[in-house]
Tab-separated table of C-alpha atoms and ligand atoms in Angstrom:
chain	number	residue	atom	x	y	z
N	1	MET	CA	-9.786	16.087	11.869
N	2	ASN	CA	-6.965	13.890	10.614
N	3	ASN	CA	-5.191	14.971	7.455
N	4	THR	CA	-3.967	11.527	6.444
N	5	ILE	CA	-6.062	8.605	5.228
N	6	LEU	CA	-4.941	5.044	4.531
N	7	VAL	CA	-7.155	3.209	2.049
N	8	TYR	CA	-6.569	-0.443	1.285
N	9	ALA	CA	-7.744	-3.325	-0.865
N	10	THR	CA	-7.111	-6.818	0.501
N	11	ARG	CA	-8.115	-10.326	-0.506
N	12	TRP	CA	-7.042	-12.407	2.488
N	13	GLY	CA	-6.207	-9.839	5.150
N	14	ALA	CA	-2.418	-9.431	4.998
N	15	THR	CA	-2.759	-5.893	3.614
N	16	THR	CA	-5.053	-5.010	6.530
N	17	GLU	CA	-2.443	-6.162	9.053
N	18	THR	CA	0.343	-4.277	7.279
N	19	ALA	CA	-1.824	-1.148	7.099
N	20	LYS	CA	-2.522	-1.319	10.837
N	21	GLU	CA	1.174	-1.699	11.645
N	22	ILE	CA	1.979	1.375	9.524
N	23	ILE	CA	-0.692	3.379	11.350
N	24	ARG	CA	0.445	2.108	14.756
N	25	THR	CA	4.086	3.008	14.031
N	26	ILE	CA	3.257	6.530	12.851
N	27	LYS	CA	1.001	7.095	15.872
N	28	GLU	CA	3.677	5.878	18.278
N	29	ARG	CA	6.561	7.800	16.777
N	30	PHE	CA	4.875	11.001	15.557
N	31	GLU	CA	1.589	11.143	17.509
N	32	ILE	CA	-0.287	11.439	14.228
N	33	ASP	CA	-3.673	9.724	13.825
N	34	ILE	CA	-4.584	8.267	10.455
N	35	ASP	CA	-8.044	7.277	9.197
N	36	LEU	CA	-8.264	3.689	7.938
N	37	VAL	CA	-10.640	2.732	5.121
N	38	ASN	CA	-11.372	-0.674	3.597
N	39	LEU	CA	-12.173	-0.231	-0.111
N	40	LYS	CA	-13.903	-3.627	-0.190
N	41	ASP	CA	-16.442	-2.612	2.432
N	42	LYS	CA	-19.675	-1.540	0.704
N	43	ARG	CA	-20.130	1.324	3.159
N	44	THR	CA	-16.664	2.808	2.574
N	45	LYS	CA	-15.805	1.864	-1.001
N	46	ASN	CA	-15.992	5.489	-2.197
N	47	PRO	CA	-14.212	7.508	0.483
N	48	ASN	CA	-14.209	11.290	0.139
N	49	ILE	CA	-10.505	12.131	0.086
N	50	THR	CA	-10.986	15.877	-0.480
N	51	PRO	CA	-10.225	16.891	3.140
N	52	TYR	CA	-6.924	14.975	3.285
N	53	ASP	CA	-3.447	16.223	2.393
N	54	ASN	CA	-1.868	12.753	2.489
N	55	VAL	CA	-3.160	9.480	1.094
N	56	ILE	CA	-1.606	6.080	1.750
N	57	LEU	CA	-2.836	3.332	-0.577
N	58	GLY	CA	-2.186	-0.360	0.170
N	59	VAL	CA	-3.089	-3.033	-2.368
N	60	SER	CA	-2.968	-6.830	-2.463
N	61	VAL	CA	-1.158	-8.335	-5.464
N	62	ALA	CA	-2.258	-11.844	-6.410
N	63	LYS	CA	-2.885	-13.860	-9.567
N	64	PHE	CA	-0.664	-11.310	-11.338
N	65	ARG	CA	-3.055	-8.472	-10.574
N	66	TRP	CA	-3.793	-5.624	-8.204
N	67	ALA	CA	-6.962	-6.138	-6.185
N	68	LYS	CA	-9.431	-4.349	-8.455
N	69	GLU	CA	-10.672	-1.920	-5.790
N	70	GLY	CA	-7.172	-0.418	-5.694
N	71	LYS	CA	-7.290	0.390	-9.397
N	72	ARG	CA	-10.801	1.730	-9.126
N	73	PHE	CA	-9.679	4.041	-6.320
N	74	LEU	CA	-6.891	5.490	-8.492
N	75	LYS	CA	-9.205	5.890	-11.460
N	76	ASP	CA	-12.004	7.568	-9.496
N	77	ASN	CA	-9.663	9.900	-7.609
N	78	ARG	CA	-7.101	10.674	-10.277
N	79	GLU	CA	-7.679	14.427	-10.279
N	80	LYS	CA	-7.973	14.826	-6.532
N	81	LEU	CA	-4.801	12.801	-5.958
N	82	ASN	CA	-2.749	15.139	-8.120
N	83	GLY	CA	-2.781	17.781	-5.408
N	84	LYS	CA	-1.903	15.443	-2.547
N	85	LYS	CA	0.992	13.411	-1.254
N	86	LEU	CA	0.455	9.809	-2.292
N	87	PHE	CA	2.210	6.877	-0.637
N	88	VAL	CA	1.699	3.440	-2.153
N	89	PHE	CA	2.479	-0.055	-0.927
N	90	VAL	CA	1.638	-3.484	-2.250
N	91	SER	CA	1.411	-6.780	-0.397
N	92	SER	CA	3.230	-8.961	-2.895
N	93	GLY	CA	4.429	-12.423	-1.973
N	94	GLY	CA	6.660	-12.397	-5.060
N	95	ALA	CA	8.383	-9.167	-4.030
N	96	GLY	CA	8.706	-10.473	-0.468
N	97	ASP	CA	10.369	-13.681	-1.705
N	98	ALA	CA	12.868	-11.684	-3.791
N	99	TYR	CA	13.659	-9.403	-0.847
N	100	LYS	CA	14.212	-12.324	1.544
N	101	ALA	CA	16.457	-14.033	-1.050
N	102	ASN	CA	18.399	-10.752	-1.297
N	103	ASP	CA	17.719	-10.705	-5.037
N	104	MET	CA	17.512	-6.914	-5.263
N	105	GLU	CA	17.406	-6.865	-9.030
N	106	LYS	CA	14.269	-8.949	-9.012
N	107	TYR	CA	12.841	-7.018	-6.071
N	108	GLU	CA	13.326	-3.693	-7.878
N	109	HIS	CA	11.854	-5.143	-11.037
N	110	LEU	CA	8.751	-6.262	-9.140
N	111	GLN	CA	8.483	-2.956	-7.325
N	112	LYS	CA	8.480	-1.137	-10.679
N	113	LYS	CA	6.081	-3.633	-12.178
N	114	TRP	CA	3.574	-3.582	-9.331
N	115	ILE	CA	3.749	0.079	-8.337
N	116	ASP	CA	5.480	2.439	-10.776
N	117	ASN	CA	3.888	1.004	-13.899
N	118	THR	CA	0.422	0.963	-12.384
N	119	LEU	CA	0.662	4.589	-11.297
N	120	LYS	CA	1.956	5.595	-14.713
N	121	LYS	CA	-1.186	4.145	-16.260
N	122	TYR	CA	-3.204	6.653	-14.268
N	123	ASN	CA	-0.736	9.484	-14.815
N	124	LEU	CA	-0.051	9.719	-11.105
N	125	LYS	CA	3.087	10.375	-9.144
N	126	PHE	CA	3.896	9.006	-5.726
N	127	THR	CA	5.825	10.666	-2.915
N	128	SER	CA	7.099	7.278	-1.731
N	129	ARG	CA	6.320	3.630	-2.438
N	130	LYS	CA	7.267	0.188	-1.205
N	131	ALA	CA	6.619	-3.457	-2.048
N	132	LEU	CA	6.134	-4.992	1.396
N	133	GLY	CA	5.833	-8.758	1.013
N	134	GLY	CA	2.793	-10.740	2.015
N	135	ARG	CA	1.282	-13.853	3.518
N	136	TYR	CA	0.440	-16.743	1.228
N	137	VAL	CA	-2.741	-18.718	1.905
N	138	GLY	CA	-4.673	-21.680	0.489
N	139	ASN	CA	-2.727	-23.868	-1.941
N	140	PHE	CA	0.311	-21.596	-1.509
N	141	ALA	CA	0.198	-21.528	2.292
N	142	ASP	CA	3.463	-23.488	2.581
N	143	ARG	CA	5.279	-20.433	1.177
N	144	GLY	CA	4.424	-18.706	4.426
N	145	ASP	CA	4.550	-15.081	5.468
N	146	ASN	CA	7.488	-13.188	3.975
N	147	ARG	CA	6.784	-9.721	5.351
N	148	ASP	CA	9.735	-8.002	7.010
N	149	TRP	CA	8.212	-6.004	9.869
N	150	GLY	CA	11.398	-3.963	10.233
N	151	VAL	CA	11.080	-2.821	6.619
N	152	ILE	CA	7.391	-2.055	7.186
N	153	ARG	CA	8.131	0.054	10.289
N	154	ASN	CA	11.011	1.869	8.578
N	155	TRP	CA	8.796	2.819	5.687
N	156	ALA	CA	6.115	3.990	8.120
N	157	GLU	CA	8.731	6.198	9.792
N	158	GLU	CA	9.683	7.620	6.408
N	159	ILE	CA	6.035	8.522	5.786
N	160	GLY	CA	5.725	9.989	9.278
N	161	THR	CA	8.791	12.162	8.738
N	162	ILE	CA	7.387	13.518	5.471
N	163	ILE	CA	3.836	14.168	6.672
N	164	SER	CA	4.908	15.682	9.967
N	165	SER	CA	7.152	18.168	8.158
N	166	GLY	CA	4.053	19.250	6.224
N	167	ASN	CA	5.790	20.391	3.062
O	201	FMN	C1	-3.825	-17.689	-5.010
O	201	FMN	C2	-2.689	-16.733	-4.765
O	201	FMN	C3	-2.071	-16.125	-5.845
O	201	FMN	C4	-0.994	-15.254	-5.635
O	201	FMN	N1	-0.417	-14.657	-6.716
O	201	FMN	C5	0.615	-13.779	-6.508
O	201	FMN	C6	1.211	-13.103	-7.619
O	201	FMN	O1	0.819	-13.244	-8.775
O	201	FMN	N2	2.246	-12.256	-7.374
O	201	FMN	C7	2.685	-12.025	-6.107
O	201	FMN	O2	3.622	-11.244	-5.930
O	201	FMN	N3	2.127	-12.646	-5.031
O	201	FMN	C8	1.106	-13.509	-5.194
O	201	FMN	N4	0.508	-14.117	-4.109
O	201	FMN	C9	0.921	-13.741	-2.742
O	201	FMN	C10	0.125	-12.536	-2.244
O	201	FMN	O3	0.781	-11.372	-2.653
O	201	FMN	C11	-0.029	-12.557	-0.711
O	201	FMN	O4	-0.872	-13.608	-0.351
O	201	FMN	C12	-0.554	-11.235	-0.186
O	201	FMN	O5	-0.308	-11.169	1.191
O	201	FMN	C13	-2.015	-11.024	-0.454
O	201	FMN	O6	-2.476	-9.892	0.236
O	201	FMN	P1	-3.888	-9.922	0.983
O	201	FMN	O7	-3.821	-11.009	2.024
O	201	FMN	O8	-4.032	-8.572	1.547
O	201	FMN	O9	-4.919	-10.210	-0.059
O	201	FMN	C14	-0.548	-14.999	-4.310
O	201	FMN	C15	-1.183	-15.612	-3.234
O	201	FMN	C16	-2.237	-16.469	-3.443
O	201	FMN	C17	-2.899	-17.106	-2.256
């Protein structure tokens, strides 16, 4: 039985890819398996997180909002999450643009806006969090993919170090 679950809410699939890279990195480096759950899938939209010590939540940010399944997950699991380690990332094209432009003030502002403030609303604390950039699609496709896979893997290693130490 794995003791870490990664739940995610995506619109166009970038969050899924980022989630899989995080899982792959942790498996490779720490030999830890992580369960992966899509909150948009009807069959898995209400995962039972009781058995897990560690929860990683990944959420798509677009149209100035979290994907709604991400918020619903926090709301439904507020009490259970209090006793667990919670790691949160967002796929945010805006944060990715700021990071690539080396505008750290803006990046930090967006990280607070899209992660810290949302968690505060639900009275939750995170163990670690990261705004990880995204991949624009549709009318915004020319803005491209601004994820930094090195940053993604480093954050995965940070999570792996924490969960493998078990305290
Ligand atoms: C229509 C549209 C609106 C977007 N709005 C925002 C936004 O308000 N803020 C932001 O940081 N990124 C925005 N983005 C970029 C998304 O964060 C990026 O596409 C992300 O990878 C989406 O994750 P997903 O593919 O998992 O849904 C937008 C992208 C699209 C296509």
